[in-house]
Amino acid sequence: MGVSFLSTSTLPSLHPLLRSHYPKTTTTTHQPRSVSICCSKIQTDVTDEEQQFLWKRRDILKCFGVTIGLESITNSGLLVGTANAADLIERRQRSEFQSEIKGTLYKAIKGNPDIVPSILTLAINDALTYDKATKTGGPNGSIRFSSEISRPENKGFSAALNFIEEAKKEIDSYSKGGPISYADLIQYAAQSATKATFLASAIRKCGGNVEKGNLLYTAYGSNGQWGLFDRQFGRADTQEPDPEGRIPIWEKASVQEMKDKFSAVGLGPRQLAVLSAFIGPDQDATEALLASDPDVAPWVTKYQRSRETVSRTDYEVDLITTFTKLSTLGQNINYEAYTYPRKKIDITKLKL
């Protein structure tokens, strides 16, 4: 059965018991096999001689029930082995590294809040190079190459890339599991930048009071919606720029061109509207343009109204969901990235 017992008893042959209650026949008999099972000690009110042949029916059924029950539990998978300790250690290593990364990015963005819009557009442009037909491009860090960052669609984002470079130096200095990829860092910088916009909005709603704004964001904010994004940690860097012509020049693009680009990567008018603040010269101008399209206009209105509420739930949750989709386009996530060997302890040198 594949079950280990702490204590066992051997079930005697039931053949003598059956012979004592049924007439003899000429049927050929076979010696029953003894089965090792776990059951309680059987107590009966009979003599030692009678106990050799007589079993109480309820005790026999009890032992059979235990055997069948254990077999069922085993087959149902309830006795699966305990979780692999090494896997748990690796998860903890990745989680701790993520926390350190977020701390570094939070401090860097707090010291340079004007960089936020550029970081977000940098991450979007790195991701939207994805091509479904060839399964190439996507958030693979290709935008770090000089030949790509210098393209017209990426004009003005050199400062954001320099921000990424500086953050990478600091993060790599304390990483125990190797250098962080540009692909991961660009997307995590976008996450930190997005959180910064949410917090800034909460502070504005509190009349500029930072303490009250933090309380408002903690109480009503969408911080708990980043779980899926955080699990997608382990993107690999490409070693060459992505092909040209895959990203529109946002400030010159028509609504139809924007819709076509989003459709090409599996997104639609809803995602286009929620990203309006980061794909044009400014949010008001981009939203005015998008509102002229009947497919996008309802979503523009929805998010404008949501941003006026205290919680801004519809807008913030949809923005997080959209960034999460963008951040994994065409990527094979290595869920063992940034883990490292555990330090072995020589127990013979422990002082007790």
mmCIF file of C-alpha atoms in Angstrom, residues 104-120 156-164 166-167 189 192-194 196-197 200:
data_model
loop_
_atom_site.group_PDB
_atom_site.id
_atom_site.type_symbol
_atom_site.label_atom_id
_atom_site.label_comp_id
_atom_site.label_asym_id
_atom_site.label_seq_id
_atom_site.Cartn_x
_atom_site.Cartn_y
_atom_site.Cartn_z
ATOM 1 C CA THR A 104 16.050 50.596 -3.291
ATOM 2 C CA LEU A 105 13.637 51.720 -6.008
ATOM 3 C CA TYR A 106 11.299 53.411 -3.535
ATOM 4 C CA LYS A 107 14.119 55.547 -2.151
ATOM 5 C CA ALA A 108 15.466 56.377 -5.608
ATOM 6 C CA ILE A 109 12.051 57.406 -6.961
ATOM 7 C CA LYS A 110 11.244 59.405 -3.840
ATOM 8 C CA GLY A 111 14.419 61.371 -4.434
ATOM 9 C CA ASN A 112 13.558 61.972 -8.101
ATOM 10 C CA PRO A 113 9.742 61.980 -8.523
ATOM 11 C CA ASP A 114 9.878 63.749 -11.902
ATOM 12 C CA ILE A 115 11.347 60.587 -13.449
ATOM 13 C CA VAL A 116 8.141 58.578 -12.839
ATOM 14 C CA PRO A 117 6.339 59.158 -16.195
ATOM 15 C CA SER A 118 9.479 58.341 -18.193
ATOM 16 C CA ILE A 119 10.087 55.108 -16.267
ATOM 17 C CA LEU A 120 6.547 53.955 -16.970
ATOM 18 C CA GLY A 156 13.561 61.576 -24.048
ATOM 19 C CA PHE A 157 13.930 58.310 -22.114
ATOM 20 C CA SER A 158 17.701 58.347 -21.690
ATOM 21 C CA ALA A 159 17.306 59.796 -18.190
ATOM 22 C CA ALA A 160 15.000 56.923 -17.232
ATOM 23 C CA LEU A 161 17.530 54.414 -18.550
ATOM 24 C CA ASN A 162 20.305 56.138 -16.569
ATOM 25 C CA PHE A 163 18.067 55.789 -13.501
ATOM 26 C CA ILE A 164 17.826 52.046 -14.205
ATOM 27 C CA GLU A 166 22.271 53.451 -11.256
ATOM 28 C CA ALA A 167 19.693 51.325 -9.465
ATOM 29 C CA ALA A 189 10.927 50.133 -11.563
ATOM 30 C CA SER A 192 7.478 51.293 -7.985
ATOM 31 C CA ALA A 193 6.699 54.284 -10.214
ATOM 32 C CA THR A 194 3.040 53.233 -10.441
ATOM 33 C CA ALA A 196 4.353 56.389 -6.397
ATOM 34 C CA THR A 197 1.586 57.861 -8.589
ATOM 35 C CA ALA A 200 0.880 61.019 -4.714
#
